[in-house]
PDB file of C-alpha atoms in Angstrom:
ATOM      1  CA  UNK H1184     -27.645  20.151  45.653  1.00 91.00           C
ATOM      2  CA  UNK H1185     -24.444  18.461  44.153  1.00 97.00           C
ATOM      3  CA  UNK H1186     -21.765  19.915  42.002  1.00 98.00           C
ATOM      4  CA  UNK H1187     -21.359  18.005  39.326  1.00 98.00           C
ATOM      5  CA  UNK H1188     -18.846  18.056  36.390  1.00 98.00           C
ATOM      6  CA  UNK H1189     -19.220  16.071  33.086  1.00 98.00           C
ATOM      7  CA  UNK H1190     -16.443  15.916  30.928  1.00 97.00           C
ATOM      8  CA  UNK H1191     -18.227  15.462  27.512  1.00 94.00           C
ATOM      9  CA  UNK H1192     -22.265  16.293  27.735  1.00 89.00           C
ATOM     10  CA  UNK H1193     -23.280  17.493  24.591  1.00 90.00           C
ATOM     11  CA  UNK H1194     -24.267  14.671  22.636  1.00 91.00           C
ATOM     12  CA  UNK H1195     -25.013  10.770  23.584  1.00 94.00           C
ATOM     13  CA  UNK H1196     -24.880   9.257  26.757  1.00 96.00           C
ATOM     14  CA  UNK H1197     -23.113  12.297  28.147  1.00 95.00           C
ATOM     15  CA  UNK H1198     -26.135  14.777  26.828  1.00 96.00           C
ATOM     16  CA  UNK H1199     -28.368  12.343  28.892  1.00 96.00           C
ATOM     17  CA  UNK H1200     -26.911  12.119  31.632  1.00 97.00           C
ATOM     18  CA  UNK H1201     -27.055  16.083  32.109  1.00 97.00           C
ATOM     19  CA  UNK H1202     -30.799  15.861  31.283  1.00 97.00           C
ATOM     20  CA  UNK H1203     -30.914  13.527  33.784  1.00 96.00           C
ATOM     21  CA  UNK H1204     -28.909  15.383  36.587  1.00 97.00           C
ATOM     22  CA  UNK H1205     -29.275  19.494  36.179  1.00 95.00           C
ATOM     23  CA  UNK H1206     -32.559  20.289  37.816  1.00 92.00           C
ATOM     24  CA  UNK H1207     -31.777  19.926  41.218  1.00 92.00           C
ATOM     25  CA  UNK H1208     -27.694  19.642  40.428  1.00 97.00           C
ATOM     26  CA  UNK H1209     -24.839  22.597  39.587  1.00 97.00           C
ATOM     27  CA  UNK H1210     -24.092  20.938  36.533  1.00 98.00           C
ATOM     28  CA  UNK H1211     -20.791  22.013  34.769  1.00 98.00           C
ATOM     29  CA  UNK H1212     -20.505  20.270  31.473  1.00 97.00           C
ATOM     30  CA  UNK H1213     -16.866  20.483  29.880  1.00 97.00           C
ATOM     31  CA  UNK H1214     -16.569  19.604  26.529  1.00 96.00           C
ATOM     32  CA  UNK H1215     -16.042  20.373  22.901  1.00 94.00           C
ATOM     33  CA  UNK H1216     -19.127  22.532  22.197  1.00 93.00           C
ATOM     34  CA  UNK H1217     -22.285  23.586  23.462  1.00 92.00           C
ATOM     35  CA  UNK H1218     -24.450  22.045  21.361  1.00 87.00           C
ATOM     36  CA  UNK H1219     -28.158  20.702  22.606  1.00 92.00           C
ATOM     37  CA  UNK H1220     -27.541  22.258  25.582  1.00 94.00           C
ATOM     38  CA  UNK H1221     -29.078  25.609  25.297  1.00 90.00           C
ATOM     39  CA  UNK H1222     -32.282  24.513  27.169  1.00 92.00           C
ATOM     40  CA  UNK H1223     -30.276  22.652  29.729  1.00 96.00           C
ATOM     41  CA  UNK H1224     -29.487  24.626  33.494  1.00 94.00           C
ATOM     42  CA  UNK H1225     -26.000  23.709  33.317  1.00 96.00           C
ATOM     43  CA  UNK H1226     -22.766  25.644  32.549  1.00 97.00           C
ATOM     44  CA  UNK H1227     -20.868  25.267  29.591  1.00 97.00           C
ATOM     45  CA  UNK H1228     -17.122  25.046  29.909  1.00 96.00           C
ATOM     46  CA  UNK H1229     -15.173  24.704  26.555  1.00 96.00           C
ATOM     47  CA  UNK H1230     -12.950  21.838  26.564  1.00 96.00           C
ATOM     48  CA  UNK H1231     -11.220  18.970  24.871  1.00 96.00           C
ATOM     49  CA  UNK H1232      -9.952  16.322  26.608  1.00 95.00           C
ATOM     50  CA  UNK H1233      -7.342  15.024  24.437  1.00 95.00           C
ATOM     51  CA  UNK H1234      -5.683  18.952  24.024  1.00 95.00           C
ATOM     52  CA  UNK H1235      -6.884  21.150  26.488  1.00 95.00           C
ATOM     53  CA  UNK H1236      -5.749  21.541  30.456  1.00 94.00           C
ATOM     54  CA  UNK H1237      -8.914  21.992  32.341  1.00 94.00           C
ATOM     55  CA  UNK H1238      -9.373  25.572  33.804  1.00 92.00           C
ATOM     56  CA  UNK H1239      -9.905  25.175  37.228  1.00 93.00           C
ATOM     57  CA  UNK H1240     -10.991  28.583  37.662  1.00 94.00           C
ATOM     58  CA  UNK H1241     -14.495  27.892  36.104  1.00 92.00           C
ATOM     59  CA  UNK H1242     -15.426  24.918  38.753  1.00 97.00           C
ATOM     60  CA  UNK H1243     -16.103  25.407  42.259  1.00 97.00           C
ATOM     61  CA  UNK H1244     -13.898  24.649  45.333  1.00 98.00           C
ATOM     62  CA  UNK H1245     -15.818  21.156  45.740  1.00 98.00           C
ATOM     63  CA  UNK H1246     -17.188  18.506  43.347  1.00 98.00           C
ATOM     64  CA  UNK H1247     -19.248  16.129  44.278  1.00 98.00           C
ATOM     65  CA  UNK H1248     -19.355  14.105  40.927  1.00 98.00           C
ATOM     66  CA  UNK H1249     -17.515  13.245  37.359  1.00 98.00           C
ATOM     67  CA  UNK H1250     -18.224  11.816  34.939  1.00 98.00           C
ATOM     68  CA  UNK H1251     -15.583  11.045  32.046  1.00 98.00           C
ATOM     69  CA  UNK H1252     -17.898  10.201  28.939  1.00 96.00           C
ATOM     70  CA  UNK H1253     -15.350  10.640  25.727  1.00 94.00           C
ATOM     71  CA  UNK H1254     -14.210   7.565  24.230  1.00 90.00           C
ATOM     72  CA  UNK H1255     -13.517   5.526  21.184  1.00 88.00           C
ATOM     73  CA  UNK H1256     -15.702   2.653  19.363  1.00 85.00           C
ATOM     74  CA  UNK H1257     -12.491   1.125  16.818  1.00 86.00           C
ATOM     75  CA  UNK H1258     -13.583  -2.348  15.686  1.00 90.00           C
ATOM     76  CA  UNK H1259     -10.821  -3.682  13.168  1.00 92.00           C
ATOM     77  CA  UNK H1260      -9.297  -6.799  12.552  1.00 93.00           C
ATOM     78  CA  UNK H1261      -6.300  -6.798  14.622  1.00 95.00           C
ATOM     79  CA  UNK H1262      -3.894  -8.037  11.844  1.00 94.00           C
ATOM     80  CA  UNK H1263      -4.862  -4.529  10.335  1.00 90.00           C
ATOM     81  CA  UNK H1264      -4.305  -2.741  13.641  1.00 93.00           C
ATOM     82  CA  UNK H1265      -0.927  -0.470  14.139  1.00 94.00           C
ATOM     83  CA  UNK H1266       0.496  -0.281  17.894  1.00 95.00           C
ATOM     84  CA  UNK H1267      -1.062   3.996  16.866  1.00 95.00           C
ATOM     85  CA  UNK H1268      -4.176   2.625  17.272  1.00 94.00           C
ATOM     86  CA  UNK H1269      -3.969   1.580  20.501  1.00 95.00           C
ATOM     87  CA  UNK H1270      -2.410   4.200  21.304  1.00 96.00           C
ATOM     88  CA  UNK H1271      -4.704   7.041  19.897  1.00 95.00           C
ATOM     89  CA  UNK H1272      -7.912   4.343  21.998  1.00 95.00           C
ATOM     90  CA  UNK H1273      -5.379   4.649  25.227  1.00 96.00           C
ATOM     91  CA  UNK H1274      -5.176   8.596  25.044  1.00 96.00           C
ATOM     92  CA  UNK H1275      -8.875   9.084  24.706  1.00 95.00           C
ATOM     93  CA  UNK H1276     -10.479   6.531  26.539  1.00 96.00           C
ATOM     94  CA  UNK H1277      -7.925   6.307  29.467  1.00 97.00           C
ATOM     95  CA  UNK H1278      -5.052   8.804  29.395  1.00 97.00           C
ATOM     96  CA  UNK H1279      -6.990  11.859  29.140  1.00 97.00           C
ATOM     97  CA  UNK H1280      -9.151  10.372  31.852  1.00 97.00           C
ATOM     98  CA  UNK H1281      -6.203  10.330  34.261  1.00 98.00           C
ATOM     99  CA  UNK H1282      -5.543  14.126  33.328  1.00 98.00           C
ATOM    100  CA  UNK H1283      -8.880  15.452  34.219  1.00 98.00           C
ATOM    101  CA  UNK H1284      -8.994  12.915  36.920  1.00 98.00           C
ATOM    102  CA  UNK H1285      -5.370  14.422  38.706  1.00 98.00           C
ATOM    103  CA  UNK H1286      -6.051  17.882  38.043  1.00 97.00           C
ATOM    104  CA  UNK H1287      -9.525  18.523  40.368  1.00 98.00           C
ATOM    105  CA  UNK H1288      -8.536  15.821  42.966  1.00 98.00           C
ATOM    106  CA  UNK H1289      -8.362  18.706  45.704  1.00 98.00           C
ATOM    107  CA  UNK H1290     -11.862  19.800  44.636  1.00 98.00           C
ATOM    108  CA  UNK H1291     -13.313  16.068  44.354  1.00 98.00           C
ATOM    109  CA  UNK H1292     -11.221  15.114  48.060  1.00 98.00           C
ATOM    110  CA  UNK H1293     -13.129  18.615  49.369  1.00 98.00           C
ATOM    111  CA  UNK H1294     -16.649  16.742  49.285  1.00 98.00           C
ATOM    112  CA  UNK H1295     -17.832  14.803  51.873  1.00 97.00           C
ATOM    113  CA  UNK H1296     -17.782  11.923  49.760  1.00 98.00           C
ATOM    114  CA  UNK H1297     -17.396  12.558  45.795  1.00 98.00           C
ATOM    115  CA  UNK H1298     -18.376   9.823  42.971  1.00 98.00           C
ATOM    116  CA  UNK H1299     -16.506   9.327  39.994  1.00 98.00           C
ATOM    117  CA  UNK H1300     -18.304   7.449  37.604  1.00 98.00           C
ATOM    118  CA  UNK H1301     -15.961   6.181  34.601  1.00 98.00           C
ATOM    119  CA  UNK H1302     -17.309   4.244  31.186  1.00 97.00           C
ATOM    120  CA  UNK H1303     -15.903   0.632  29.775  1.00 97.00           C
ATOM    121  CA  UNK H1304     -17.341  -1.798  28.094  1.00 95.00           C
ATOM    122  CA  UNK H1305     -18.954  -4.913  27.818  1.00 94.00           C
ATOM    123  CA  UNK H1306     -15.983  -5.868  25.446  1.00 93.00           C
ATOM    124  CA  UNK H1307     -13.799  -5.854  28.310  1.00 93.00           C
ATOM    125  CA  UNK H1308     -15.315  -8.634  30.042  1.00 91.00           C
ATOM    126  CA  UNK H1309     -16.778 -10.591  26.945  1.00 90.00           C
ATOM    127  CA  UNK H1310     -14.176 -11.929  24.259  1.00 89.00           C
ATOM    128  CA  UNK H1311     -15.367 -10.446  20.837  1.00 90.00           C
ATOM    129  CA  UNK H1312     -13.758 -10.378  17.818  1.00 92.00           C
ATOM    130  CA  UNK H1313     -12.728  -7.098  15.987  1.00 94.00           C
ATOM    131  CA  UNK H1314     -12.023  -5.630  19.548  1.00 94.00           C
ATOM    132  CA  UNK H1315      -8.568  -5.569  20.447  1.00 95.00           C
ATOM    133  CA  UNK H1316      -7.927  -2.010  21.085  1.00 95.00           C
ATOM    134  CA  UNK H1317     -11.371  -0.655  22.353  1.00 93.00           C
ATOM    135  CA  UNK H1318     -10.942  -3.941  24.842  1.00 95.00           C
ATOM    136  CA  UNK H1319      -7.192  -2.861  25.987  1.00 96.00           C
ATOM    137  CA  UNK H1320      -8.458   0.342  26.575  1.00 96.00           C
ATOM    138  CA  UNK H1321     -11.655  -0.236  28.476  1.00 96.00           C
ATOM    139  CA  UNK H1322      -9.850  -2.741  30.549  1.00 96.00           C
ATOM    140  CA  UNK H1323      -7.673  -0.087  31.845  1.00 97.00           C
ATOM    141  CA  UNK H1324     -10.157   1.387  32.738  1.00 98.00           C
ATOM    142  CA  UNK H1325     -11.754  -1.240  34.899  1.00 97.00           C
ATOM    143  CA  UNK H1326      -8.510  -1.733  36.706  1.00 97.00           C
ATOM    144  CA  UNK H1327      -7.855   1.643  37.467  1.00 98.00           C
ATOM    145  CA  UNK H1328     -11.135   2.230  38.839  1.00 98.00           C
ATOM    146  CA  UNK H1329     -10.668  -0.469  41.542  1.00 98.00           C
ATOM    147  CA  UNK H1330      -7.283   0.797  42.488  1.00 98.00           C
ATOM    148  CA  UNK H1331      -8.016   4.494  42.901  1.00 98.00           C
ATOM    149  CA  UNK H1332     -11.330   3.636  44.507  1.00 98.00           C
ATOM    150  CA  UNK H1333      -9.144   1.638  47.154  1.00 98.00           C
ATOM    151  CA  UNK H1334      -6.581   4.403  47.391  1.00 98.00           C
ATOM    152  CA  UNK H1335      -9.455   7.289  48.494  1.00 98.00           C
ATOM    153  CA  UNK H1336     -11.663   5.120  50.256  1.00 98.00           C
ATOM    154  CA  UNK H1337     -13.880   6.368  51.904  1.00 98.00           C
ATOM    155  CA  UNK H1338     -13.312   9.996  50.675  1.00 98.00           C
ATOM    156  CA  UNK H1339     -13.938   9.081  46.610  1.00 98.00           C
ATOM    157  CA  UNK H1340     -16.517   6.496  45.176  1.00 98.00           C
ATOM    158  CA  UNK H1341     -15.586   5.134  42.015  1.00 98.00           C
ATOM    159  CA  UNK H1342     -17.459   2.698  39.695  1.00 98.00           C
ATOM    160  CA  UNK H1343     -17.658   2.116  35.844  1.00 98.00           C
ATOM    161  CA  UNK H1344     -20.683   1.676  33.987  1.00 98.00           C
ATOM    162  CA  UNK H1345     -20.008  -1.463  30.848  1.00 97.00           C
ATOM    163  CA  UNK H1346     -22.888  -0.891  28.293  1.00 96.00           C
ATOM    164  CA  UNK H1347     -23.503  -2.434  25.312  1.00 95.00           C
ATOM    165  CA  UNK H1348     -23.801  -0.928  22.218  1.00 92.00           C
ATOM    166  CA  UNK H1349     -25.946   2.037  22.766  1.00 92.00           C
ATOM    167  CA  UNK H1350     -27.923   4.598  20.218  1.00 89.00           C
ATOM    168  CA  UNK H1351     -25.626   7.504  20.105  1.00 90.00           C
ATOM    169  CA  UNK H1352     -23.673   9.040  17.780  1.00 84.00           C
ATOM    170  CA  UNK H1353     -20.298   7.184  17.974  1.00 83.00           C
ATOM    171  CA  UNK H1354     -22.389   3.728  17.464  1.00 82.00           C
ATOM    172  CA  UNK H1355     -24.427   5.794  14.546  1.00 84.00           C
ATOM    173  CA  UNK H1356     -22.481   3.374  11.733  1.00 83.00           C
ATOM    174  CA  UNK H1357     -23.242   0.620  13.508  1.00 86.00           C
ATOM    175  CA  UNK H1358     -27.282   1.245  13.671  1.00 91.00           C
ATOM    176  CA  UNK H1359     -27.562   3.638  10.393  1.00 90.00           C
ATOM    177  CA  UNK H1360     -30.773   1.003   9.091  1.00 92.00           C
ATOM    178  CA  UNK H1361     -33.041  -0.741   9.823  1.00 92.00           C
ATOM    179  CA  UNK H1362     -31.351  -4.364   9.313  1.00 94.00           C
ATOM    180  CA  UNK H1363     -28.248  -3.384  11.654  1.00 91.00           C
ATOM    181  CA  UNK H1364     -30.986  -2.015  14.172  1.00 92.00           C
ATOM    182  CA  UNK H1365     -32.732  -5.427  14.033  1.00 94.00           C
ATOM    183  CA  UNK H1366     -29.689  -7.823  13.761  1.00 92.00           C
ATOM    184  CA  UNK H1367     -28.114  -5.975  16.814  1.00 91.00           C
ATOM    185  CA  UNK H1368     -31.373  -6.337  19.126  1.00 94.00           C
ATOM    186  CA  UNK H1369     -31.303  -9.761  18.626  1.00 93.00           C
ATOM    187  CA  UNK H1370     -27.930 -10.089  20.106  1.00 92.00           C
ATOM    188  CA  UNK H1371     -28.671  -8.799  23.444  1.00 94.00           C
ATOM    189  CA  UNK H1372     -31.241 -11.129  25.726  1.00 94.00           C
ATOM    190  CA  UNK H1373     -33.373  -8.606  26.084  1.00 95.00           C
ATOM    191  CA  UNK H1374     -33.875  -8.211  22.264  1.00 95.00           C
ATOM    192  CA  UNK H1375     -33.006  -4.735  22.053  1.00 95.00           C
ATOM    193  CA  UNK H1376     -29.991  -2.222  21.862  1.00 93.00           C
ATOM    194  CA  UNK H1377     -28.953   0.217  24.653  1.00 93.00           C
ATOM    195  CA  UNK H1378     -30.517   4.193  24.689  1.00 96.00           C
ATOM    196  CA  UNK H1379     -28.404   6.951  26.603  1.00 96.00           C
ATOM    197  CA  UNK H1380     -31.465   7.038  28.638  1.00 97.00           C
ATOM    198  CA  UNK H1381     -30.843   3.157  30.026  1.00 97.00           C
ATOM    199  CA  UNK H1382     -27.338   4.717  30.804  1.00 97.00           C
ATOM    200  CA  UNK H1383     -27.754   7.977  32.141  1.00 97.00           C
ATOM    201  CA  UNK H1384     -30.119   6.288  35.570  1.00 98.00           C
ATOM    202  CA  UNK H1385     -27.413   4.319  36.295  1.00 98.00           C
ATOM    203  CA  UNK H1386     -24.770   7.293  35.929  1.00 98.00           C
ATOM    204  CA  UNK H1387     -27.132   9.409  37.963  1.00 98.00           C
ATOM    205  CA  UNK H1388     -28.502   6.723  40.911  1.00 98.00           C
ATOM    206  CA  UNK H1389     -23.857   6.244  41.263  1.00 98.00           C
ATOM    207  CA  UNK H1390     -23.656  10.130  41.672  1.00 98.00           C
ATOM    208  CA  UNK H1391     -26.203   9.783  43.950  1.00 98.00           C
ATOM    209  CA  UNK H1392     -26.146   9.151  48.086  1.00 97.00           C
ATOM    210  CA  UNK H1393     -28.441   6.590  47.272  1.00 97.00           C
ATOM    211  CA  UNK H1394     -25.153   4.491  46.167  1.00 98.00           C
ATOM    212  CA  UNK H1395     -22.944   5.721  49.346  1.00 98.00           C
ATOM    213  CA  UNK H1396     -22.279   2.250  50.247  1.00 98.00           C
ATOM    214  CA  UNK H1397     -20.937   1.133  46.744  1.00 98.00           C
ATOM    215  CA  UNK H1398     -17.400   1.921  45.142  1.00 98.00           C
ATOM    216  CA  UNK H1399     -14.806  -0.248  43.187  1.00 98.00           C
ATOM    217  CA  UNK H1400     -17.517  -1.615  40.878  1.00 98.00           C
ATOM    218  CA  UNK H1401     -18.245  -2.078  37.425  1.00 98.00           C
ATOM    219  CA  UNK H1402     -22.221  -2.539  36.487  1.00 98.00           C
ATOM    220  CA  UNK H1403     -22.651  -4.426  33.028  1.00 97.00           C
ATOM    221  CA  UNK H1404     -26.065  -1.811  31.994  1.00 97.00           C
ATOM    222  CA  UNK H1405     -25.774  -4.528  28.716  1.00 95.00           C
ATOM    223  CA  UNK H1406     -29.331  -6.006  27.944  1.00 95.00           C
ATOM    224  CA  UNK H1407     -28.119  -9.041  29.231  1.00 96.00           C
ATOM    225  CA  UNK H1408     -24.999  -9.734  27.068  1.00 93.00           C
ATOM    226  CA  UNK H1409     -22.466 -10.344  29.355  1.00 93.00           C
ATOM    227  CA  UNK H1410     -24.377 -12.700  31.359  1.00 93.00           C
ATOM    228  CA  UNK H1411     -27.457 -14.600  29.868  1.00 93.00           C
ATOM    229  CA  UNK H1412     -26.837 -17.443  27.092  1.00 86.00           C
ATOM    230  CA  UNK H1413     -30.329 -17.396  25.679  1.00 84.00           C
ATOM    231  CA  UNK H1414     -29.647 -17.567  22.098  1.00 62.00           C
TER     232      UNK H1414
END
């Protein structure tokens, strides 16, 4: 049994990913309410990333696992883009990240061997209009994964998980009918758009020991996009 800490697990991919994970897991799920989770065997740790310092006293001496699920979908044209922007993508995406990240080192260096499992983008690998900022800050993240994951090898896995758009929440404007639903199914290879589901196995098989020999990765879970020229 695994202690495992999600920072942002009440909604989306994060939601799923403790539905995956908390029978058979200590699941601690820190984030800006409780919502959806009554029915869920995890505990409930108010927090926001972008304001609050984590409260160490509520986790255990040793995590085994974190995941870091807020972030930021901003599509603009970049013309229209102010350096805040990036900024405001930076602190929620990566920043914040780094925070949580620093402040339960000792408990995630107190496992055996801990995973970290981080969240970018296939827009930082694929050149797409409209995605400057979400791009910048995802690609940060990709970087920053391989370092640290070469810093605390072998004490600290870390990979990143690049989806495609996904059917949650913070992608509801982008699938709110039926024609966006369609048009955006037929841009992936595999002809449909990403569930939290499709995300969460991968989160959970990196937490896993079944993944002890990978770190310093970053898996495209994309339909395809970043790879397959079917169209």
């Amino acid at each position: 049994m695994k202690n495992i800490l999600l920072i942002g697990g009440s909604y989306g991919i994060g939601l799923a990913i403790a539905k995956e994970l908390h029978a058979g897991n200590n699941v601690f799920v820190a984030s800006r309410t409780n919502e959806n989770l009554d029915d869920l065997n995890v505990t409930y740790i108010p927090f926001d990333a972008l304001t609050d310092t984590l409260d160490l006293s509520t986790l255990p001496a040793v995590i085994d696992g974190l995941v870091y699920c807020p972030g930021s979908i901003n599509l603009r044209p970049f013309r229209g883009l102010k350096p805040e922007a990036f900024e405001n993508d930076l602190q929620i995406n990566f920043i914040s990240l780094v925070k949580v990240i620093q402040s339960i080192l000792p408990n995630l260096t107190a496992s055996e061997q801990s995973s970290i499992v981080l969240f970018s983008s296939v827009a930082a690998s694929m050149g797409m209009p409209f995605h400057t900022s979400v791009a910048a800050s995802k690609g940060a993240i990709e970087g920053f994964a391989k370092a640290l994951a070469a810093e605390y090898a072998p004490k600290i896995r870390v990979n990143v998980i690049a989806p495609s758009l996904t059917d949650t929440p913070l992608a509801d404007k982008f699938l709110n009918n039926e024609t966006k639903q369609e048009k955006s199914a037929e841009r992936h290879p595999l002809k449909r758009f990403g569930k939290p589901d499709d995300i969460a196995q991968m989160a959970s098989f990196l937490l896993s020991d079944k993944s002890s020999w990978i770190s310093g990765q970053t898996f495209n879970v994309d339909g395809g996009m970043s790879t397959l020229l079917v169209n």
